[in-house]
PDB file of C-alpha atoms in Angstrom:
ATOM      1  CA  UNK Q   1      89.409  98.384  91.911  1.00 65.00           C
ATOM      2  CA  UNK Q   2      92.875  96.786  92.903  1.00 71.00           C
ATOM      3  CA  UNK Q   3      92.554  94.159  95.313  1.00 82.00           C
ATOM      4  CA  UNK Q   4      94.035  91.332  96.919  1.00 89.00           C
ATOM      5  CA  UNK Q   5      92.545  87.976  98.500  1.00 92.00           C
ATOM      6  CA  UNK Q   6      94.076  85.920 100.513  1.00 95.00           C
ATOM      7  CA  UNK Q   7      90.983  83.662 101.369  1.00 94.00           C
ATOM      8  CA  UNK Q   8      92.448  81.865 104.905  1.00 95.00           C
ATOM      9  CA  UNK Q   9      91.989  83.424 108.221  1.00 94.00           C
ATOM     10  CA  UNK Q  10      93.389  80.685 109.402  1.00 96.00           C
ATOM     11  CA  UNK Q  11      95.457  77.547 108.102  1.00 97.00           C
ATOM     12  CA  UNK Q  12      96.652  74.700 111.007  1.00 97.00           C
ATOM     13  CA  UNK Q  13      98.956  71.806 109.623  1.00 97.00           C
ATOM     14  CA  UNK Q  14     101.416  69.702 111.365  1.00 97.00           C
ATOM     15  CA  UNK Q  15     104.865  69.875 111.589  1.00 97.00           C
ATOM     16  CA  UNK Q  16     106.195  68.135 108.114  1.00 97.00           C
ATOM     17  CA  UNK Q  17     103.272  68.834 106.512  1.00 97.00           C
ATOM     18  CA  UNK Q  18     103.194  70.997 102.774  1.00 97.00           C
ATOM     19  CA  UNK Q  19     101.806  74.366 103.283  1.00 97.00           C
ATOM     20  CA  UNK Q  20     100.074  76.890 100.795  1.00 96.00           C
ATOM     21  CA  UNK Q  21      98.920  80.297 101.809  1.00 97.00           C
ATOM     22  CA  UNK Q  22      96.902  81.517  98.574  1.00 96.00           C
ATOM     23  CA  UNK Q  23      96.972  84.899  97.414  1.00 94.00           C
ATOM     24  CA  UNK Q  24      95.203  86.217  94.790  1.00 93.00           C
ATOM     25  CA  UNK Q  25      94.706  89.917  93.771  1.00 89.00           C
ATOM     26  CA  UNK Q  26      93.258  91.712  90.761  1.00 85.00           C
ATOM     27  CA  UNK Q  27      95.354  94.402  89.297  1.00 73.00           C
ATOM     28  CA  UNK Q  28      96.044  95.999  85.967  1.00 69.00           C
ATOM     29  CA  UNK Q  29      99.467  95.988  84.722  1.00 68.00           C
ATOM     30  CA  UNK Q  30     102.702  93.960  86.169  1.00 68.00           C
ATOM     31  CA  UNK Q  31     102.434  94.459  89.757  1.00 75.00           C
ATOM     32  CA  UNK Q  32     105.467  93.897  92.317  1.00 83.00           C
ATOM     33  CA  UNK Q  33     104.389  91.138  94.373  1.00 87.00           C
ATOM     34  CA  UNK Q  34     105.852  90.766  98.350  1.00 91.00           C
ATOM     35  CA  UNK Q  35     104.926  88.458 101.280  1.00 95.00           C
ATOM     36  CA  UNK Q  36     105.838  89.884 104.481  1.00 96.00           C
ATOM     37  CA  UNK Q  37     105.434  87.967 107.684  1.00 96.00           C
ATOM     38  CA  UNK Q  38     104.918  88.497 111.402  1.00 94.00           C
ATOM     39  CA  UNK Q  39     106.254  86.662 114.279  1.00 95.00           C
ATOM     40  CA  UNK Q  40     104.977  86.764 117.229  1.00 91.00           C
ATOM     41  CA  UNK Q  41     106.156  89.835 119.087  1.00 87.00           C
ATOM     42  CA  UNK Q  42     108.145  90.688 116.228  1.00 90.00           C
ATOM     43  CA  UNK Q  43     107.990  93.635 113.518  1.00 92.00           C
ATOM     44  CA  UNK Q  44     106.354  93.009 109.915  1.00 94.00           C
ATOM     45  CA  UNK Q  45     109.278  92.132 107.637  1.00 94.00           C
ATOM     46  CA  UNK Q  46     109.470  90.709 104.196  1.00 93.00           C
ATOM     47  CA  UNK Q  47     109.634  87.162 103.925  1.00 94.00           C
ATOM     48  CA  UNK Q  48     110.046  87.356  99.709  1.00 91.00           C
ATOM     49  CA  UNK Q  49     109.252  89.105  96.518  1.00 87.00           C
ATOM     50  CA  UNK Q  50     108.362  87.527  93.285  1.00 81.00           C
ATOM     51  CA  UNK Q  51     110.834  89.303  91.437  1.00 75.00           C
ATOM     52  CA  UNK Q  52     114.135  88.037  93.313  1.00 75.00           C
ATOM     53  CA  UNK Q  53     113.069  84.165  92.799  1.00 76.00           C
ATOM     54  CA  UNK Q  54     114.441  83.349  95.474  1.00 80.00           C
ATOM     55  CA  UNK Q  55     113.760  80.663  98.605  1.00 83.00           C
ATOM     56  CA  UNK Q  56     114.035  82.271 102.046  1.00 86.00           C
ATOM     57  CA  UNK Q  57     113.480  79.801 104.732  1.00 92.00           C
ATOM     58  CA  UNK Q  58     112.416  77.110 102.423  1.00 92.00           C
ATOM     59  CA  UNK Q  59     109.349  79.056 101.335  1.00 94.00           C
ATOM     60  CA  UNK Q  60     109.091  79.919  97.552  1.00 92.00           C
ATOM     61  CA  UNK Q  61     106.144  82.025  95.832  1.00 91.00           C
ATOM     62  CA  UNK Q  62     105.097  81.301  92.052  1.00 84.00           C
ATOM     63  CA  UNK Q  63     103.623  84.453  90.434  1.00 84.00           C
ATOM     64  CA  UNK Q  64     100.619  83.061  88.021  1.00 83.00           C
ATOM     65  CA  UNK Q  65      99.920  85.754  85.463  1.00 78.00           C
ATOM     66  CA  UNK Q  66      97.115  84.225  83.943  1.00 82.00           C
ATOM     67  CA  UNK Q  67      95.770  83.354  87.456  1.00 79.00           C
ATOM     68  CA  UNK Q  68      96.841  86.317  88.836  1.00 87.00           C
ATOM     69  CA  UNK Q  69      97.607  84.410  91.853  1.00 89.00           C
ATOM     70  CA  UNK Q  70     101.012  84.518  93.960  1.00 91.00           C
ATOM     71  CA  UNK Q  71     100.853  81.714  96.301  1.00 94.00           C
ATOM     72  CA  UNK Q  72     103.403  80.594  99.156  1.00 95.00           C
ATOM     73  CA  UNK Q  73     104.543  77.008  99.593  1.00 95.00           C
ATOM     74  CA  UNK Q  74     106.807  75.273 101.922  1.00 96.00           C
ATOM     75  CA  UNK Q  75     106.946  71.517 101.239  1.00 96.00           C
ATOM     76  CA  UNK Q  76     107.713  70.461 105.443  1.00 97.00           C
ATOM     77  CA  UNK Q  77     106.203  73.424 107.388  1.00 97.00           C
ATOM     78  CA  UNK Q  78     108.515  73.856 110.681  1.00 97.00           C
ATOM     79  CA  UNK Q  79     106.893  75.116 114.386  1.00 97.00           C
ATOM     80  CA  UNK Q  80     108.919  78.232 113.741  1.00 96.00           C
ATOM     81  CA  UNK Q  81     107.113  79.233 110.635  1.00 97.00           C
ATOM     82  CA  UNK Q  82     104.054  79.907 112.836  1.00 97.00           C
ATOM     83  CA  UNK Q  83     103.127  83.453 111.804  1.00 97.00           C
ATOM     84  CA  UNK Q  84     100.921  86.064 110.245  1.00 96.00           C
ATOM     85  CA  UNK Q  85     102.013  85.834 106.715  1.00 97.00           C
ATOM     86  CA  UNK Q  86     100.198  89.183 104.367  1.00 96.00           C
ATOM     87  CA  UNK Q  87     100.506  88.998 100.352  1.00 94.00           C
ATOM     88  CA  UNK Q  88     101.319  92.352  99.140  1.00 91.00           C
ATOM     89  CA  UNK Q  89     101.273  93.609  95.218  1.00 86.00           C
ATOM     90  CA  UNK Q  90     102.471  97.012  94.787  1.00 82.00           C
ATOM     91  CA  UNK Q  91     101.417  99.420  92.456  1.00 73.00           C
ATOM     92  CA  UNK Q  92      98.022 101.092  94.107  1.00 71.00           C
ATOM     93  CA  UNK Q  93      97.674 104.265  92.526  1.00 68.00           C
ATOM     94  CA  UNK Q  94      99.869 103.353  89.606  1.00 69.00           C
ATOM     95  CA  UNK Q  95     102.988 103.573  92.199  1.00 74.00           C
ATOM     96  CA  UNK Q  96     104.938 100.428  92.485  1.00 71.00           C
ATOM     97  CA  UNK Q  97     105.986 101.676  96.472  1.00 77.00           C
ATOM     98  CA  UNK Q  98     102.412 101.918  97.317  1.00 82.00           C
ATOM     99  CA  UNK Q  99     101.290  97.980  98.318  1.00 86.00           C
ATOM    100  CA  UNK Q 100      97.812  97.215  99.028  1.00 87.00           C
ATOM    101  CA  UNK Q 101      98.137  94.123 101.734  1.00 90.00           C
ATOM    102  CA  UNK Q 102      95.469  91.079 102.215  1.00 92.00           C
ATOM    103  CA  UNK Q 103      94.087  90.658 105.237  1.00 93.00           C
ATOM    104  CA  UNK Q 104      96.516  88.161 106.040  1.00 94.00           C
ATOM    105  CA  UNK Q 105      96.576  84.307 107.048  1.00 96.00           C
ATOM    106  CA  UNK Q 106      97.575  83.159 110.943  1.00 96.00           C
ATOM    107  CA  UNK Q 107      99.499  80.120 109.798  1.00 98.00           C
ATOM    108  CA  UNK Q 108      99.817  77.749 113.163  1.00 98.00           C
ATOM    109  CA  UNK Q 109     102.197  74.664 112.673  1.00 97.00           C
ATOM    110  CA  UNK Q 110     100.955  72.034 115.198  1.00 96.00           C
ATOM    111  CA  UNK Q 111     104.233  69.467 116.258  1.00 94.00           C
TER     112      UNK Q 111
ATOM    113  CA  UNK G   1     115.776  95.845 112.935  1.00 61.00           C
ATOM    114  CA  UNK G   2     115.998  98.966 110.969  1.00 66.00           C
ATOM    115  CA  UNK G   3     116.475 101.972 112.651  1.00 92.00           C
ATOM    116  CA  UNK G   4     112.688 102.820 113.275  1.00 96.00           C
ATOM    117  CA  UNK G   5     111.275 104.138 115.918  1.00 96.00           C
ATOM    118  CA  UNK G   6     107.266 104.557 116.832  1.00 97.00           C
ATOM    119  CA  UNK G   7     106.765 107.160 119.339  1.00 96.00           C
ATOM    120  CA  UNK G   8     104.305 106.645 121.943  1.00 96.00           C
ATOM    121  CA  UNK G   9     104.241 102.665 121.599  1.00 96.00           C
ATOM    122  CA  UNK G  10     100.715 102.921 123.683  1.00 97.00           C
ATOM    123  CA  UNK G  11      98.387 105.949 124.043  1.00 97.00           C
ATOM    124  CA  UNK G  12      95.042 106.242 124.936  1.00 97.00           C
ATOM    125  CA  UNK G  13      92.951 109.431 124.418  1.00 96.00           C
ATOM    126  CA  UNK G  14      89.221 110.902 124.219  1.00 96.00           C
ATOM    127  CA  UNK G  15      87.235 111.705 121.306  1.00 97.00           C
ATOM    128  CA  UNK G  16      87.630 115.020 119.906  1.00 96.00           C
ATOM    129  CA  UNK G  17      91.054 115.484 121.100  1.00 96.00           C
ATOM    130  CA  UNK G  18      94.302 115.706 118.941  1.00 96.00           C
ATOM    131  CA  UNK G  19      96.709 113.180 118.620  1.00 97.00           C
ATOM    132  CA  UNK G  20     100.028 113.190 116.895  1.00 98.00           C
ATOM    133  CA  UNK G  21     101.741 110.340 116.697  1.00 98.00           C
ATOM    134  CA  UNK G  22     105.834 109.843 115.306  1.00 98.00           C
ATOM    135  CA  UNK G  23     107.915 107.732 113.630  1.00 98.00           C
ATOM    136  CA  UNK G  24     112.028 108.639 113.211  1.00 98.00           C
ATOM    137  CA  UNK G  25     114.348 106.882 111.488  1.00 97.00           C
ATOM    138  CA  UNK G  26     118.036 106.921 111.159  1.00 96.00           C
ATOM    139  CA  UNK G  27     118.690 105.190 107.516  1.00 94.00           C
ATOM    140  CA  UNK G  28     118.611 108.136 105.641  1.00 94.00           C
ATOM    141  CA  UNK G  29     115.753 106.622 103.338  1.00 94.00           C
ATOM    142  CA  UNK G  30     113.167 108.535 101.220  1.00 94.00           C
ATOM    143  CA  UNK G  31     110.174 107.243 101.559  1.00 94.00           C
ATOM    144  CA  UNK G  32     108.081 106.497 104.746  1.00 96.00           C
ATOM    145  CA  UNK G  33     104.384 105.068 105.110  1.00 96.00           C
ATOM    146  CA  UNK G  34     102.117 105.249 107.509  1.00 97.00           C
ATOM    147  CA  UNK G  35      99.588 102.073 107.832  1.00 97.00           C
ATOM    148  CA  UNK G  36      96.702 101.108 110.265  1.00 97.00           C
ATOM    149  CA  UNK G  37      96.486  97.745 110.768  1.00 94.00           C
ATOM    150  CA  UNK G  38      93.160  96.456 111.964  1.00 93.00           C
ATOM    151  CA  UNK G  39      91.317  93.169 112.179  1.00 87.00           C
ATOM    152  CA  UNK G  40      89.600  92.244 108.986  1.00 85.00           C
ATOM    153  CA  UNK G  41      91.499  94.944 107.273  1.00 88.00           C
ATOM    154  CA  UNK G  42      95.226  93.725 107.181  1.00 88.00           C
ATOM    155  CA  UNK G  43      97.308  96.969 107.131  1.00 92.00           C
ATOM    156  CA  UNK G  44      95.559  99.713 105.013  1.00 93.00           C
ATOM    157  CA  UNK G  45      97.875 102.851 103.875  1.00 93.00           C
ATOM    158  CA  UNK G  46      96.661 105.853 104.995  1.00 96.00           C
ATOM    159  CA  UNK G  47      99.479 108.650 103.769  1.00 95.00           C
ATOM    160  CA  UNK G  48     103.179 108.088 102.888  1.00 93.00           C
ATOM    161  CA  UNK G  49     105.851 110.546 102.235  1.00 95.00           C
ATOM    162  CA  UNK G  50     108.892 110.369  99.114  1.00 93.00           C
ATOM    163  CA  UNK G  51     110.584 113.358 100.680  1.00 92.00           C
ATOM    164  CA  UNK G  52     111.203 116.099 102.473  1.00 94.00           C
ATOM    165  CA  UNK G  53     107.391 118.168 102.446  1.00 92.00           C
ATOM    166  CA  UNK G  54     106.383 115.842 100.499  1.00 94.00           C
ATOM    167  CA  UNK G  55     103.648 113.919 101.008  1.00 94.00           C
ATOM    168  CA  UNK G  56     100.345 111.799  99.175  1.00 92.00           C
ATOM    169  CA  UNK G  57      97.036 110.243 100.296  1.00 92.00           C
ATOM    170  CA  UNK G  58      96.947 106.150 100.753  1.00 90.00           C
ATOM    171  CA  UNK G  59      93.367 104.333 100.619  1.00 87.00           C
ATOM    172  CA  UNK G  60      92.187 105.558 103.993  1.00 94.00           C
ATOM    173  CA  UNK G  61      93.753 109.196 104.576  1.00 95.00           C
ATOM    174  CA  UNK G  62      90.378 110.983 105.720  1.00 95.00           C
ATOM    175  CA  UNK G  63      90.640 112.060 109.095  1.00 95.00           C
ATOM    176  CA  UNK G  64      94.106 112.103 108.940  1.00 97.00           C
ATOM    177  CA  UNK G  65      97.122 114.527 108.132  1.00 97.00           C
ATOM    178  CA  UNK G  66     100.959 114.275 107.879  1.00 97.00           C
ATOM    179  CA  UNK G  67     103.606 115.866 107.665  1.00 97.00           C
ATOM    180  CA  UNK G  68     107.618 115.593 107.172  1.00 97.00           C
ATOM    181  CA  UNK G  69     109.689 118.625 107.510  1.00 95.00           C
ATOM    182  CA  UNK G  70     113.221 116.614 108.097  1.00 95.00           C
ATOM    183  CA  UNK G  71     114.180 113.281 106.433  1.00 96.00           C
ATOM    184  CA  UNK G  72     113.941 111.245 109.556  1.00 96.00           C
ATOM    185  CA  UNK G  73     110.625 112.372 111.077  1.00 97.00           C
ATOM    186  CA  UNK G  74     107.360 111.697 109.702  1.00 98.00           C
ATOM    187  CA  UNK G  75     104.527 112.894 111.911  1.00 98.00           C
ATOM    188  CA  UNK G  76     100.770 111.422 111.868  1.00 98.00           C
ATOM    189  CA  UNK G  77      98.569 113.839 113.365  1.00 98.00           C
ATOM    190  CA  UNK G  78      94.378 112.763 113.770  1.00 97.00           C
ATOM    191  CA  UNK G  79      93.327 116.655 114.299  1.00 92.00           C
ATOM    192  CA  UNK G  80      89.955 115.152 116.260  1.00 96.00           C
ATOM    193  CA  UNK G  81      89.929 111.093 117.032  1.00 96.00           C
ATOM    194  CA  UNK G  82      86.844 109.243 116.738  1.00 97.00           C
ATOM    195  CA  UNK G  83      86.828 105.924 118.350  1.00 96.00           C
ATOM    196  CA  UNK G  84      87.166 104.346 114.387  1.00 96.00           C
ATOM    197  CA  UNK G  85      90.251 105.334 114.813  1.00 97.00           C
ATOM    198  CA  UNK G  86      91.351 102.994 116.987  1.00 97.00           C
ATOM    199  CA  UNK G  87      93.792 100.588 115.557  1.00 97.00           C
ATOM    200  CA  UNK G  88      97.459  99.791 115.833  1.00 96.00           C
ATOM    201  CA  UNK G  89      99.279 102.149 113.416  1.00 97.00           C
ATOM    202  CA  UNK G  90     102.778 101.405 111.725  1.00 97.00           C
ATOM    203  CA  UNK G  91     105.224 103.478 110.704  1.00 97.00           C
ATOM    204  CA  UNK G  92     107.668 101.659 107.353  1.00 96.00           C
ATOM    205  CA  UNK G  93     110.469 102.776 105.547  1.00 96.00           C
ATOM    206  CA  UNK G  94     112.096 102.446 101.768  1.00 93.00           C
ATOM    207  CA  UNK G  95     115.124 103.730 100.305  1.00 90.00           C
ATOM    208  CA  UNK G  96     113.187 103.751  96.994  1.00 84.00           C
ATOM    209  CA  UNK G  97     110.547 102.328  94.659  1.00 80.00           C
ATOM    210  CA  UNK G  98     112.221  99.603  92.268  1.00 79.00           C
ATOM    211  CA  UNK G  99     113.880  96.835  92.907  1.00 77.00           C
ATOM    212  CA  UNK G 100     115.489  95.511  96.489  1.00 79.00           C
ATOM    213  CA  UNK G 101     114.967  99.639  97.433  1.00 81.00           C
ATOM    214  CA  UNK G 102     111.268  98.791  96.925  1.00 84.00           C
ATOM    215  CA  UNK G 103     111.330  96.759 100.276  1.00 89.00           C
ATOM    216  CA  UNK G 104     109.524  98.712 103.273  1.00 93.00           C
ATOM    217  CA  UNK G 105     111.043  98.357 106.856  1.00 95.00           C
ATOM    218  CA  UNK G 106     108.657  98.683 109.827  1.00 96.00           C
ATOM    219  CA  UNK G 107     108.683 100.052 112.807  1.00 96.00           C
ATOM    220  CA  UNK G 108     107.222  98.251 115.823  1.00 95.00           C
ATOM    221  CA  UNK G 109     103.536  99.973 115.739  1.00 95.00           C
ATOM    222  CA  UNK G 110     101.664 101.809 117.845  1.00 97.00           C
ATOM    223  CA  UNK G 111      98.428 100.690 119.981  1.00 96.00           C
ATOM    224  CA  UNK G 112      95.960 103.508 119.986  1.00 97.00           C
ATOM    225  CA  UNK G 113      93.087 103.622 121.782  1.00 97.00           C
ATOM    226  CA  UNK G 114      90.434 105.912 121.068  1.00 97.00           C
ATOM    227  CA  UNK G 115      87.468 106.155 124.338  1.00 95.00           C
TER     228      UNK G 115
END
């Protein structure tokens, strides 16, 4: 069965501190992997996707085939980037629209 | 925020009666989801739509129908709620399925409470 893991309900650093929000999911084939993120009292919205390679607010996210693990790392975690944060592959069903999310970690950055 | 909008935002209701709950949007985009999010659970799919009467089952579509009969409204109706139905359900978007079109918007949920 597809799945996804993200095994932290809940991961407290302080401010400056590296952060790593593990995701790990078992899927056939080359998924589409997404983080979205939720701020407090704001809408889910993507935060990054492995494909695009890119940094968004100083978070990046290695995909790890042979792991099959998509983790999310920020070297100096800010207060700001206090949030729900979900891990996301696509590709239930054989569709790559159709994402199956974790169950999400509460990331709280103490100052 | 993408032009979503969750209608009610809040509703409670009794077992056994009909709810329908809506979610409009003004991008023009093909595809729209409907998730409940619950705790535990992260956001499950429960039906999604890539066009107009078109629709397919997510993981958790029993108890549950949809429907989409103009490009900006997709309706979630629960013909009988149970109280395991109560969860905070939202609405997303996509303008497709590769690429940056692959990216789902979301609307701002809705609490429902099922007594």
């Amino acid at each position: 069965a597809q799945r996804v893991t993200q095994p932290e309900k809940l991961l407290s650093v302080f401010k400056g501190a590296p952060v790593e929000l593990k995701c790990n999911y078992s899927y056939s084939g080359s998924p589409e992997l997404f983080w979205y993120v939720q701020y407090s009292r704001q809408r889910l919205q993507l935060l990054l996707r492995h494909i695009s390679r890119e940094s968004i607010k100083g978070f990046t996210a290695d995909l790890n085939k042979g792991e099959t693990s998509f983790h999310l790392k920020k070297p100096f975690a800010q207060e700001e980037d206090s949030a729900m944060y979900y891990c996301a592959p696509g590709g239930y069903g054989g569709a790559t629209n159709k994402l199956i999310f974790g169950t999400g970690t509460l990331l709280a950055v103490q100052p | 925020d993408a032009g979503i909008t969750q209608s009610p935002r809040h509703k409670v209701t009794e077992t056994g009666t009909p709810v329908t709950l809506r979610c409009h949007q003004t991008e023009n985009h093909r595809y729209m989801y409907w998730y409940r999010q619950d705790p535990g659970h992260g956001l499950r799919l429960i039906h999604y739509s890539y066009g107009v009467k078109d629709t397919d089952k997510g993981e958790v579509s029993d108890g549950y129908s949809v429907s989409r009969s103009k490009t900006e409204d997709f309706l979630l109706t629960l013909e009988s709620a149970t109280s395991s139905q109560t969860s905070v359900y939202f609405c997303a978007i996509s303008e497709g399925t590769q690429g940056a079109k692959n990216i789902q918007y979301f609307g701002a949920g809705t609490r429902l409470s099922v007594l």
